[in-house]
PDB file of C-alpha atoms and ligand atoms in Angstrom:
ATOM      1  CA  MET I   3       2.561  23.243  -2.803  1.00  0.00           C
ATOM      2  CA  SER I   4       3.745  21.155  -5.743  1.00  0.00           C
ATOM      3  CA  PHE I   5       4.938  17.618  -5.087  1.00  0.00           C
ATOM      4  CA  HIS I   6       6.154  14.321  -6.542  1.00  0.00           C
ATOM      5  CA  ALA I   7       4.577  10.976  -5.659  1.00  0.00           C
ATOM      6  CA  LEU I   8       5.790   7.403  -5.520  1.00  0.00           C
ATOM      7  CA  VAL I   9       3.326   4.547  -6.072  1.00  0.00           C
ATOM      8  CA  ILE I  10       4.594   1.039  -5.338  1.00  0.00           C
ATOM      9  CA  GLY I  11       2.615  -1.969  -6.545  1.00  0.00           C
ATOM     10  CA  ALA I  12       1.361   0.313  -9.272  1.00  0.00           C
ATOM     11  CA  ASN I  13      -0.620  -2.333 -11.134  1.00  0.00           C
ATOM     12  CA  SER I  14      -3.027  -2.639  -8.230  1.00  0.00           C
ATOM     13  CA  THR I  15      -6.462  -1.497  -9.376  1.00  0.00           C
ATOM     14  CA  ILE I  16      -6.598   1.064  -6.562  1.00  0.00           C
ATOM     15  CA  ALA I  17      -3.041   2.212  -7.350  1.00  0.00           C
ATOM     16  CA  LYS I  18      -3.941   2.757 -11.013  1.00  0.00           C
ATOM     17  CA  ALA I  19      -6.928   4.908  -9.992  1.00  0.00           C
ATOM     18  CA  ALA I  20      -4.656   6.916  -7.667  1.00  0.00           C
ATOM     19  CA  ILE I  21      -2.060   7.406 -10.424  1.00  0.00           C
ATOM     20  CA  GLN I  22      -4.789   8.706 -12.737  1.00  0.00           C
ATOM     21  CA  GLN I  23      -5.919  11.195 -10.078  1.00  0.00           C
ATOM     22  CA  LEU I  24      -2.329  12.268  -9.410  1.00  0.00           C
ATOM     23  CA  GLU I  25      -1.863  12.749 -13.166  1.00  0.00           C
ATOM     24  CA  ASN I  26      -4.859  15.088 -13.144  1.00  0.00           C
ATOM     25  CA  ASP I  27      -3.691  17.046 -10.080  1.00  0.00           C
ATOM     26  CA  PRO I  28      -2.039  20.288 -11.240  1.00  0.00           C
ATOM     27  CA  LEU I  29       0.092  20.345  -8.070  1.00  0.00           C
ATOM     28  CA  CYS I  30       1.553  16.925  -8.834  1.00  0.00           C
ATOM     29  CA  GLN I  31       4.748  17.374 -10.840  1.00  0.00           C
ATOM     30  CA  GLY I  32       5.508  13.696 -11.381  1.00  0.00           C
ATOM     31  CA  VAL I  33       4.787  10.136 -10.278  1.00  0.00           C
ATOM     32  CA  PHE I  34       7.247   7.254  -9.960  1.00  0.00           C
ATOM     33  CA  SER I  35       5.220   4.074 -10.441  1.00  0.00           C
ATOM     34  CA  VAL I  36       6.867   0.811  -9.434  1.00  0.00           C
ATOM     35  CA  SER I  37       5.540  -2.570 -10.527  1.00  0.00           C
ATOM     36  CA  ARG I  38       6.595  -6.114 -11.414  1.00  0.00           C
ATOM     37  CA  THR I  39       5.175  -5.547 -14.886  1.00  0.00           C
ATOM     38  CA  VAL I  40       5.564  -2.402 -16.903  1.00  0.00           C
ATOM     39  CA  SER I  41       3.900  -2.522 -20.292  1.00  0.00           C
ATOM     40  CA  ASN I  42       4.628  -0.248 -23.238  1.00  0.00           C
ATOM     41  CA  SER I  43       1.019   0.939 -23.294  1.00  0.00           C
ATOM     42  CA  GLU I  44       1.285   2.123 -19.682  1.00  0.00           C
ATOM     43  CA  GLU I  45       4.486   3.956 -20.491  1.00  0.00           C
ATOM     44  CA  SER I  46       2.950   5.804 -23.429  1.00  0.00           C
ATOM     45  CA  LEU I  47      -0.437   6.557 -21.839  1.00  0.00           C
ATOM     46  CA  THR I  48       0.784   8.531 -18.862  1.00  0.00           C
ATOM     47  CA  ARG I  49       2.235  12.030 -19.019  1.00  0.00           C
ATOM     48  CA  LYS I  50       3.768  12.641 -15.640  1.00  0.00           C
ATOM     49  CA  THR I  51       4.480   9.051 -14.705  1.00  0.00           C
ATOM     50  CA  VAL I  52       7.849   7.338 -14.832  1.00  0.00           C
ATOM     51  CA  TRP I  53       7.400   3.534 -14.687  1.00  0.00           C
ATOM     52  CA  ILE I  54      10.050   1.500 -12.879  1.00  0.00           C
ATOM     53  CA  ALA I  55      10.168  -2.307 -13.099  1.00  0.00           C
ATOM     54  CA  CYS I  56      10.956  -4.110  -9.832  1.00  0.00           C
ATOM     55  CA  ASP I  57      10.669  -7.765  -8.786  1.00  0.00           C
ATOM     56  CA  TYR I  58      10.597  -6.777  -5.083  1.00  0.00           C
ATOM     57  CA  SER I  59      13.796  -8.624  -4.227  1.00  0.00           C
ATOM     58  CA  ALA I  60      15.923  -6.574  -1.811  1.00  0.00           C
ATOM     59  CA  SER I  61      18.442  -5.828  -4.581  1.00  0.00           C
ATOM     60  CA  SER I  62      15.736  -4.770  -7.023  1.00  0.00           C
ATOM     61  CA  ILE I  63      14.197  -2.404  -4.454  1.00  0.00           C
ATOM     62  CA  GLU I  64      17.660  -0.963  -3.772  1.00  0.00           C
ATOM     63  CA  GLU I  65      18.176  -0.380  -7.515  1.00  0.00           C
ATOM     64  CA  ALA I  66      14.780   1.318  -7.829  1.00  0.00           C
ATOM     65  CA  CYS I  67      15.582   3.592  -4.861  1.00  0.00           C
ATOM     66  CA  LYS I  68      18.946   4.515  -6.416  1.00  0.00           C
ATOM     67  CA  LEU I  69      17.187   5.443  -9.639  1.00  0.00           C
ATOM     68  CA  ILE I  70      14.602   7.549  -7.784  1.00  0.00           C
ATOM     69  CA  SER I  71      17.344   9.277  -5.713  1.00  0.00           C
ATOM     70  CA  SER I  72      19.283  10.087  -8.868  1.00  0.00           C
ATOM     71  CA  LYS I  73      16.355  12.225 -10.106  1.00  0.00           C
ATOM     72  CA  SER I  74      16.835  14.599  -7.116  1.00  0.00           C
ATOM     73  CA  VAL I  75      13.160  15.462  -6.723  1.00  0.00           C
ATOM     74  CA  LEU I  76      11.267  15.896  -3.474  1.00  0.00           C
ATOM     75  CA  ILE I  77       8.817  13.033  -2.949  1.00  0.00           C
ATOM     76  CA  THR I  78       6.149  13.890  -0.381  1.00  0.00           C
ATOM     77  CA  LYS I  79       3.462  11.267  -1.089  1.00  0.00           C
ATOM     78  CA  VAL I  80       4.093   7.521  -1.103  1.00  0.00           C
ATOM     79  CA  LEU I  81       1.532   4.755  -1.628  1.00  0.00           C
ATOM     80  CA  ILE I  82       2.632   1.152  -1.004  1.00  0.00           C
ATOM     81  CA  CYS I  83      -0.192  -0.930  -2.434  1.00  0.00           C
ATOM     82  CA  ASN I  84       1.158  -4.506  -2.560  1.00  0.00           C
ATOM     83  CA  GLY I  85      -1.095  -7.252  -1.258  1.00  0.00           C
ATOM     84  CA  VAL I  86      -2.112 -10.795  -2.235  1.00  0.00           C
ATOM     85  CA  LEU I  87      -5.035 -12.806  -0.884  1.00  0.00           C
ATOM     86  CA  HIS I  88      -5.448 -15.573  -3.442  1.00  0.00           C
ATOM     87  CA  ASN I  89      -4.100 -16.748  -6.784  1.00  0.00           C
ATOM     88  CA  ASP I  90      -4.440 -19.743  -9.137  1.00  0.00           C
ATOM     89  CA  THR I  91      -2.976 -22.078  -6.536  1.00  0.00           C
ATOM     90  CA  MET I  92      -4.187 -20.678  -3.208  1.00  0.00           C
ATOM     91  CA  MET I  93      -7.335 -19.403  -1.514  1.00  0.00           C
ATOM     92  CA  PRO I  94      -7.601 -17.943   2.020  1.00  0.00           C
ATOM     93  CA  GLU I  95      -7.480 -20.738   4.602  1.00  0.00           C
ATOM     94  CA  LYS I  96     -10.852 -21.624   6.193  1.00  0.00           C
ATOM     95  CA  LYS I  97      -9.512 -24.121   8.722  1.00  0.00           C
ATOM     96  CA  LEU I  98      -6.253 -25.186  10.358  1.00  0.00           C
ATOM     97  CA  GLU I  99      -5.905 -28.167   8.004  1.00  0.00           C
ATOM     98  CA  ASP I 100      -5.655 -25.693   5.095  1.00  0.00           C
ATOM     99  CA  ILE I 101      -2.427 -24.185   6.457  1.00  0.00           C
ATOM    100  CA  ASN I 102       0.548 -24.753   4.202  1.00  0.00           C
ATOM    101  CA  GLN I 103       4.069 -23.415   4.207  1.00  0.00           C
ATOM    102  CA  GLN I 104       4.049 -22.144   0.626  1.00  0.00           C
ATOM    103  CA  GLN I 105       0.948 -19.995   1.119  1.00  0.00           C
ATOM    104  CA  LEU I 106       2.250 -18.533   4.374  1.00  0.00           C
ATOM    105  CA  GLU I 107       5.641 -17.721   2.836  1.00  0.00           C
ATOM    106  CA  HIS I 108       4.229 -16.285  -0.393  1.00  0.00           C
ATOM    107  CA  THR I 109       1.661 -14.113   1.407  1.00  0.00           C
ATOM    108  CA  LEU I 110       4.110 -12.880   4.032  1.00  0.00           C
ATOM    109  CA  TYR I 111       6.673 -11.970   1.365  1.00  0.00           C
ATOM    110  CA  ALA I 112       4.231  -9.969  -0.751  1.00  0.00           C
ATOM    111  CA  ASN I 113       2.198  -8.350   2.037  1.00  0.00           C
ATOM    112  CA  THR I 114       4.721  -7.832   4.826  1.00  0.00           C
ATOM    113  CA  ILE I 115       8.332  -8.179   3.706  1.00  0.00           C
ATOM    114  CA  THR I 116       7.915  -6.247   0.453  1.00  0.00           C
ATOM    115  CA  PRO I 117       6.414  -3.088   2.061  1.00  0.00           C
ATOM    116  CA  MET I 118       8.957  -3.279   4.901  1.00  0.00           C
ATOM    117  CA  LEU I 119      11.925  -3.461   2.519  1.00  0.00           C
ATOM    118  CA  TRP I 120      10.567  -0.295   0.918  1.00  0.00           C
ATOM    119  CA  LEU I 121      10.104   1.476   4.285  1.00  0.00           C
ATOM    120  CA  SER I 122      13.699   0.619   5.100  1.00  0.00           C
ATOM    121  CA  GLN I 123      15.186   1.731   1.772  1.00  0.00           C
ATOM    122  CA  LEU I 124      13.070   4.879   1.524  1.00  0.00           C
ATOM    123  CA  MET I 125      14.293   6.436   4.778  1.00  0.00           C
ATOM    124  CA  PRO I 126      17.103   8.499   3.160  1.00  0.00           C
ATOM    125  CA  ILE I 127      14.836   9.581   0.287  1.00  0.00           C
ATOM    126  CA  LEU I 128      12.092  10.852   2.626  1.00  0.00           C
ATOM    127  CA  ARG I 129      14.280  12.855   5.006  1.00  0.00           C
ATOM    128  CA  GLY I 130      13.413  16.218   3.461  1.00  0.00           C
ATOM    129  CA  LYS I 131      11.859  19.113   5.367  1.00  0.00           C
ATOM    130  CA  GLU I 132       8.438  19.015   3.706  1.00  0.00           C
ATOM    131  CA  PRO I 133       5.531  17.114   5.319  1.00  0.00           C
ATOM    132  CA  THR I 134       5.460  13.679   3.712  1.00  0.00           C
ATOM    133  CA  GLN I 135       2.737  11.055   3.965  1.00  0.00           C
ATOM    134  CA  VAL I 136       3.337   7.345   3.406  1.00  0.00           C
ATOM    135  CA  ALA I 137       0.218   5.162   3.079  1.00  0.00           C
ATOM    136  CA  ILE I 138       0.831   1.435   3.323  1.00  0.00           C
ATOM    137  CA  PHE I 139      -2.157  -0.675   2.306  1.00  0.00           C
ATOM    138  CA  SER I 140      -3.182  -2.885   5.202  1.00  0.00           C
ATOM    139  CA  ALA I 141      -6.626  -4.391   5.910  1.00  0.00           C
ATOM    140  CA  ARG I 142      -9.112  -4.364   8.772  1.00  0.00           C
ATOM    141  CA  VAL I 143      -8.644  -8.136   9.116  1.00  0.00           C
ATOM    142  CA  GLY I 144      -5.065  -7.362  10.202  1.00  0.00           C
ATOM    143  CA  SER I 145      -6.447  -5.855  13.422  1.00  0.00           C
ATOM    144  CA  ILE I 146      -5.680  -8.295  16.256  1.00  0.00           C
ATOM    145  CA  SER I 147      -8.326  -6.780  18.537  1.00  0.00           C
ATOM    146  CA  ASP I 148     -11.013  -6.932  15.820  1.00  0.00           C
ATOM    147  CA  ASN I 149     -10.561 -10.624  14.976  1.00  0.00           C
ATOM    148  CA  ASN I 150     -13.856 -12.305  15.835  1.00  0.00           C
ATOM    149  CA  MET I 151     -14.335 -14.359  12.668  1.00  0.00           C
ATOM    150  CA  GLY I 152     -11.051 -16.338  12.439  1.00  0.00           C
ATOM    151  CA  GLY I 153      -9.862 -17.900   9.185  1.00  0.00           C
ATOM    152  CA  TRP I 154      -7.749 -16.258   6.449  1.00  0.00           C
ATOM    153  CA  TYR I 155      -4.661 -17.153   8.490  1.00  0.00           C
ATOM    154  CA  SER I 156      -1.907 -16.072   6.099  1.00  0.00           C
ATOM    155  CA  TYR I 157      -3.549 -12.841   4.978  1.00  0.00           C
ATOM    156  CA  ARG I 158      -4.558 -11.797   8.515  1.00  0.00           C
ATOM    157  CA  ALA I 159      -1.115 -12.599   9.911  1.00  0.00           C
ATOM    158  CA  SER I 160       0.662 -10.819   7.071  1.00  0.00           C
ATOM    159  CA  LYS I 161      -1.328  -7.622   7.644  1.00  0.00           C
ATOM    160  CA  ALA I 162      -1.056  -7.831  11.461  1.00  0.00           C
ATOM    161  CA  ALA I 163       2.721  -8.201  11.111  1.00  0.00           C
ATOM    162  CA  LEU I 164       2.747  -5.351   8.609  1.00  0.00           C
ATOM    163  CA  ASN I 165       0.896  -3.160  11.117  1.00  0.00           C
ATOM    164  CA  MET I 166       3.479  -3.925  13.806  1.00  0.00           C
ATOM    165  CA  LEU I 167       6.306  -3.106  11.396  1.00  0.00           C
ATOM    166  CA  ILE I 168       4.612   0.197  10.513  1.00  0.00           C
ATOM    167  CA  LYS I 169       4.165   1.088  14.226  1.00  0.00           C
ATOM    168  CA  THR I 170       7.790   0.223  14.939  1.00  0.00           C
ATOM    169  CA  SER I 171       9.089   2.085  11.885  1.00  0.00           C
ATOM    170  CA  ALA I 172       7.099   5.194  12.881  1.00  0.00           C
ATOM    171  CA  ILE I 173       9.014   5.345  16.166  1.00  0.00           C
ATOM    172  CA  GLU I 174      12.319   5.420  14.291  1.00  0.00           C
ATOM    173  CA  TYR I 175      11.043   7.698  11.532  1.00  0.00           C
ATOM    174  CA  ALA I 176       9.939  10.146  14.275  1.00  0.00           C
ATOM    175  CA  ARG I 177      13.572  10.404  15.347  1.00  0.00           C
ATOM    176  CA  ARG I 178      15.298  10.314  11.974  1.00  0.00           C
ATOM    177  CA  ALA I 179      12.767  11.703   9.472  1.00  0.00           C
ATOM    178  CA  LYS I 180      10.477  13.911  11.519  1.00  0.00           C
ATOM    179  CA  ASN I 181       8.384  15.118   8.602  1.00  0.00           C
ATOM    180  CA  VAL I 182       7.093  11.674   7.688  1.00  0.00           C
ATOM    181  CA  LYS I 183       3.668  10.335   8.653  1.00  0.00           C
ATOM    182  CA  LEU I 184       3.140   6.577   8.292  1.00  0.00           C
ATOM    183  CA  MET I 185      -0.414   5.305   7.810  1.00  0.00           C
ATOM    184  CA  ALA I 186      -1.689   1.735   7.633  1.00  0.00           C
ATOM    185  CA  PHE I 187      -4.667   2.142   5.290  1.00  0.00           C
ATOM    186  CA  HIS I 188      -7.766  -0.067   4.992  1.00  0.00           C
ATOM    187  CA  PRO I 189      -9.485   0.683   1.682  1.00  0.00           C
ATOM    188  CA  GLY I 190     -12.740  -1.132   2.497  1.00  0.00           C
ATOM    189  CA  THR I 191     -13.987  -3.853   0.185  1.00  0.00           C
ATOM    190  CA  THR I 192     -13.134  -2.552  -3.251  1.00  0.00           C
ATOM    191  CA  ASP I 193     -13.938  -3.946  -6.677  1.00  0.00           C
ATOM    192  CA  THR I 194     -10.551  -5.365  -7.679  1.00  0.00           C
ATOM    193  CA  PRO I 195      -9.225  -8.838  -8.603  1.00  0.00           C
ATOM    194  CA  LEU I 196      -8.208  -9.280  -4.939  1.00  0.00           C
ATOM    195  CA  SER I 197     -11.817  -9.164  -3.702  1.00  0.00           C
ATOM    196  CA  LYS I 198     -13.476 -10.771  -6.777  1.00  0.00           C
ATOM    197  CA  PRO I 199     -14.115 -14.254  -5.308  1.00  0.00           C
ATOM    198  CA  PHE I 200     -15.734 -12.751  -2.188  1.00  0.00           C
ATOM    199  CA  GLN I 201     -17.874  -9.989  -3.663  1.00  0.00           C
ATOM    200  CA  SER I 202     -21.154 -11.948  -3.632  1.00  0.00           C
ATOM    201  CA  SER I 203     -21.288 -11.709   0.184  1.00  0.00           C
ATOM    202  CA  VAL I 204     -20.707  -7.936   0.240  1.00  0.00           C
ATOM    203  CA  PRO I 205     -23.884  -6.003   1.211  1.00  0.00           C
ATOM    204  CA  LYS I 206     -25.338  -3.762  -1.481  1.00  0.00           C
ATOM    205  CA  GLY I 207     -23.619  -0.369  -1.664  1.00  0.00           C
ATOM    206  CA  LYS I 208     -20.602  -1.609   0.332  1.00  0.00           C
ATOM    207  CA  LEU I 209     -18.420  -2.574  -2.622  1.00  0.00           C
ATOM    208  CA  PHE I 210     -16.399   0.518  -3.483  1.00  0.00           C
ATOM    209  CA  THR I 211     -14.946   1.518  -6.820  1.00  0.00           C
ATOM    210  CA  ALA I 212     -11.175   1.944  -6.977  1.00  0.00           C
ATOM    211  CA  GLU I 213     -11.705   5.559  -8.060  1.00  0.00           C
ATOM    212  CA  PHE I 214     -13.725   6.339  -4.908  1.00  0.00           C
ATOM    213  CA  VAL I 215     -11.172   4.707  -2.593  1.00  0.00           C
ATOM    214  CA  ALA I 216      -8.220   6.407  -4.315  1.00  0.00           C
ATOM    215  CA  LYS I 217      -9.886   9.807  -3.899  1.00  0.00           C
ATOM    216  CA  GLN I 218     -10.640   9.112  -0.225  1.00  0.00           C
ATOM    217  CA  LEU I 219      -7.023   8.109   0.377  1.00  0.00           C
ATOM    218  CA  LEU I 220      -5.494  11.106  -1.411  1.00  0.00           C
ATOM    219  CA  ASP I 221      -7.834  13.438   0.531  1.00  0.00           C
ATOM    220  CA  ILE I 222      -6.851  11.763   3.823  1.00  0.00           C
ATOM    221  CA  MET I 223      -3.161  12.110   2.950  1.00  0.00           C
ATOM    222  CA  ASN I 224      -3.673  15.832   2.371  1.00  0.00           C
ATOM    223  CA  THR I 225      -5.275  16.406   5.773  1.00  0.00           C
ATOM    224  CA  VAL I 226      -3.841  13.785   8.138  1.00  0.00           C
ATOM    225  CA  PRO I 227      -2.186  15.341  11.242  1.00  0.00           C
ATOM    226  CA  MET I 228       1.620  15.196  11.083  1.00  0.00           C
ATOM    227  CA  ASP I 229       1.970  13.815  14.608  1.00  0.00           C
ATOM    228  CA  ASN I 230       4.983  11.485  14.216  1.00  0.00           C
ATOM    229  CA  GLU I 231       2.807   8.502  15.095  1.00  0.00           C
ATOM    230  CA  ALA I 232       1.582   5.622  12.992  1.00  0.00           C
ATOM    231  CA  SER I 233      -2.168   5.636  12.281  1.00  0.00           C
ATOM    232  CA  PHE I 234      -4.399   2.745  11.233  1.00  0.00           C
ATOM    233  CA  LEU I 235      -7.141   4.406   9.200  1.00  0.00           C
ATOM    234  CA  ASP I 236     -10.007   3.238   7.026  1.00  0.00           C
ATOM    235  CA  TRP I 237     -11.332   4.732   3.770  1.00  0.00           C
ATOM    236  CA  ASN I 238     -13.591   7.024   5.813  1.00  0.00           C
ATOM    237  CA  ASN I 239     -10.672   8.442   7.834  1.00  0.00           C
ATOM    238  CA  LYS I 240     -11.837   6.514  10.920  1.00  0.00           C
ATOM    239  CA  SER I 241      -9.227   4.961  13.220  1.00  0.00           C
ATOM    240  CA  ILE I 242      -9.143   1.167  13.478  1.00  0.00           C
ATOM    241  CA  ASP I 243      -7.952  -0.476  16.698  1.00  0.00           C
ATOM    242  CA  TRP I 244      -4.588  -2.163  16.202  1.00  0.00           C
TER     243      TRP I 244
HETATM  244  N1  NAP J   5      -9.718  -4.846  -2.728  1.00  0.00           N
HETATM  245  C1  NAP J   5     -10.108  -4.957  -1.455  1.00  0.00           C
HETATM  246  O1  NAP J   5     -11.287  -5.217  -1.164  1.00  0.00           O
HETATM  247  C2  NAP J   5      -9.119  -4.753  -0.341  1.00  0.00           C
HETATM  248  C3  NAP J   5      -9.575  -4.794   0.989  1.00  0.00           C
HETATM  249  C4  NAP J   5      -8.664  -4.602   2.023  1.00  0.00           C
HETATM  250  C5  NAP J   5      -7.330  -4.368   1.733  1.00  0.00           C
HETATM  251  N2  NAP J   5      -6.913  -4.337   0.428  1.00  0.00           N
HETATM  252  C6  NAP J   5      -5.484  -4.098   0.167  1.00  0.00           C
HETATM  253  O2  NAP J   5      -5.365  -3.089  -0.815  1.00  0.00           O
HETATM  254  C7  NAP J   5      -4.135  -3.268  -1.539  1.00  0.00           C
HETATM  255  C8  NAP J   5      -4.358  -3.097  -3.021  1.00  0.00           C
HETATM  256  O3  NAP J   5      -5.076  -4.209  -3.508  1.00  0.00           O
HETATM  257  P1  NAP J   5      -6.072  -4.214  -4.752  1.00  0.00           P
HETATM  258  O4  NAP J   5      -7.406  -4.502  -4.206  1.00  0.00           O
HETATM  259  O5  NAP J   5      -5.863  -3.007  -5.581  1.00  0.00           O
HETATM  260  O6  NAP J   5      -5.571  -5.543  -5.466  1.00  0.00           O
HETATM  261  P2  NAP J   5      -5.002  -5.904  -6.887  1.00  0.00           P
HETATM  262  O7  NAP J   5      -5.580  -5.054  -7.964  1.00  0.00           O
HETATM  263  O8  NAP J   5      -5.182  -7.381  -6.988  1.00  0.00           O
HETATM  264  O9  NAP J   5      -3.424  -5.544  -6.752  1.00  0.00           O
HETATM  265  C9  NAP J   5      -2.492  -6.455  -6.257  1.00  0.00           C
HETATM  266  C10 NAP J   5      -1.280  -5.740  -5.716  1.00  0.00           C
HETATM  267  O10 NAP J   5      -0.381  -6.685  -5.127  1.00  0.00           O
HETATM  268  C11 NAP J   5       0.906  -6.620  -5.752  1.00  0.00           C
HETATM  269  N3  NAP J   5       1.416  -7.982  -5.847  1.00  0.00           N
HETATM  270  C12 NAP J   5       0.825  -9.055  -6.434  1.00  0.00           C
HETATM  271  N4  NAP J   5       1.607 -10.153  -6.307  1.00  0.00           N
HETATM  272  C13 NAP J   5       2.719  -9.741  -5.635  1.00  0.00           C
HETATM  273  C14 NAP J   5       3.888 -10.404  -5.197  1.00  0.00           C
HETATM  274  N5  NAP J   5       4.096 -11.696  -5.440  1.00  0.00           N
HETATM  275  N6  NAP J   5       4.816  -9.687  -4.517  1.00  0.00           N
HETATM  276  C15 NAP J   5       4.624  -8.364  -4.254  1.00  0.00           C
HETATM  277  N7  NAP J   5       3.528  -7.690  -4.648  1.00  0.00           N
HETATM  278  C16 NAP J   5       2.598  -8.371  -5.333  1.00  0.00           C
HETATM  279  C17 NAP J   5       0.678  -5.958  -7.096  1.00  0.00           C
HETATM  280  O11 NAP J   5       1.858  -5.275  -7.487  1.00  0.00           O
HETATM  281  P3  NAP J   5       2.381  -5.114  -9.018  1.00  0.00           P
HETATM  282  O12 NAP J   5       2.104  -3.713  -9.418  1.00  0.00           O
HETATM  283  O13 NAP J   5       3.843  -5.372  -8.927  1.00  0.00           O
HETATM  284  O14 NAP J   5       1.630  -6.108  -9.848  1.00  0.00           O
HETATM  285  C18 NAP J   5      -0.444  -4.991  -6.744  1.00  0.00           C
HETATM  286  O15 NAP J   5       0.107  -3.860  -6.086  1.00  0.00           O
HETATM  287  C19 NAP J   5      -3.568  -4.624  -1.090  1.00  0.00           C
HETATM  288  O16 NAP J   5      -2.559  -4.420  -0.125  1.00  0.00           O
HETATM  289  C20 NAP J   5      -4.759  -5.293  -0.428  1.00  0.00           C
HETATM  290  O17 NAP J   5      -4.362  -6.229   0.576  1.00  0.00           O
HETATM  291  C21 NAP J   5      -7.760  -4.522  -0.615  1.00  0.00           C
END
């Protein structure tokens, strides 16, 4: 069955690998790729992809959704890839004294509020009859029951809150858009700028390529049961405790 896809946070390394694989999928008719930065080279390199610039403010997300709606195509695969862990001015907190307001606010906006604004605005777009999978990139460290190590306060909290928002949204989606499956997805430690500073402690063979993770995710999306419940799944299609 042919389909259109929507990839949000499309400059993520894993997102770019997924877009490439969607481009090569004969069943995929087109990809809307949303990012803060859309370069001319990206626009000219891709055949099926329409790039949409968005600064992730509520109004910008609304504009992007209007544009996507105006194309009147059926979108049945959505990847929401946004996530920050560190940047030039912040690193994950190791101790309580490292907590600061700016880091908490910045991380929560990018990792929690941004995906949730999309889940809210996408509801009318995803109400079609065809089975539709929405993968929102979470992280195992967002599992409250799995937190034995501590630290990484902002990132952990942002992903735990994201997971709760996904669970809660799935309850409403089950009533109002029955053909939508929401998945919180943990890609595993993947070779991207996000994990760069921490890669030296990753055991050999446990650092995945973006291409591998993107393929795993797209395969999972093709086979995941459409059960009207939120799932928290890892790259190997194993459930993670919330
Ligand atoms: N790599 C890993 O080991 C690993 C492990 C567990 C979970 N994850 C999760 O996987 C997802 C993809 O990450 P990646 O590894 O591919 O990282 P990446 O290459 O560093 O991509 C960063 C992503 O975050 C978005 N972003 C950056 N700053 C933002 C901001 N201020 N507001 C909103 N969005 C912002 C980017 O969107 P633009 O396209 O707009 O730039 C892009 O989608 C993230 O959610 C991450 O938490 C990654």
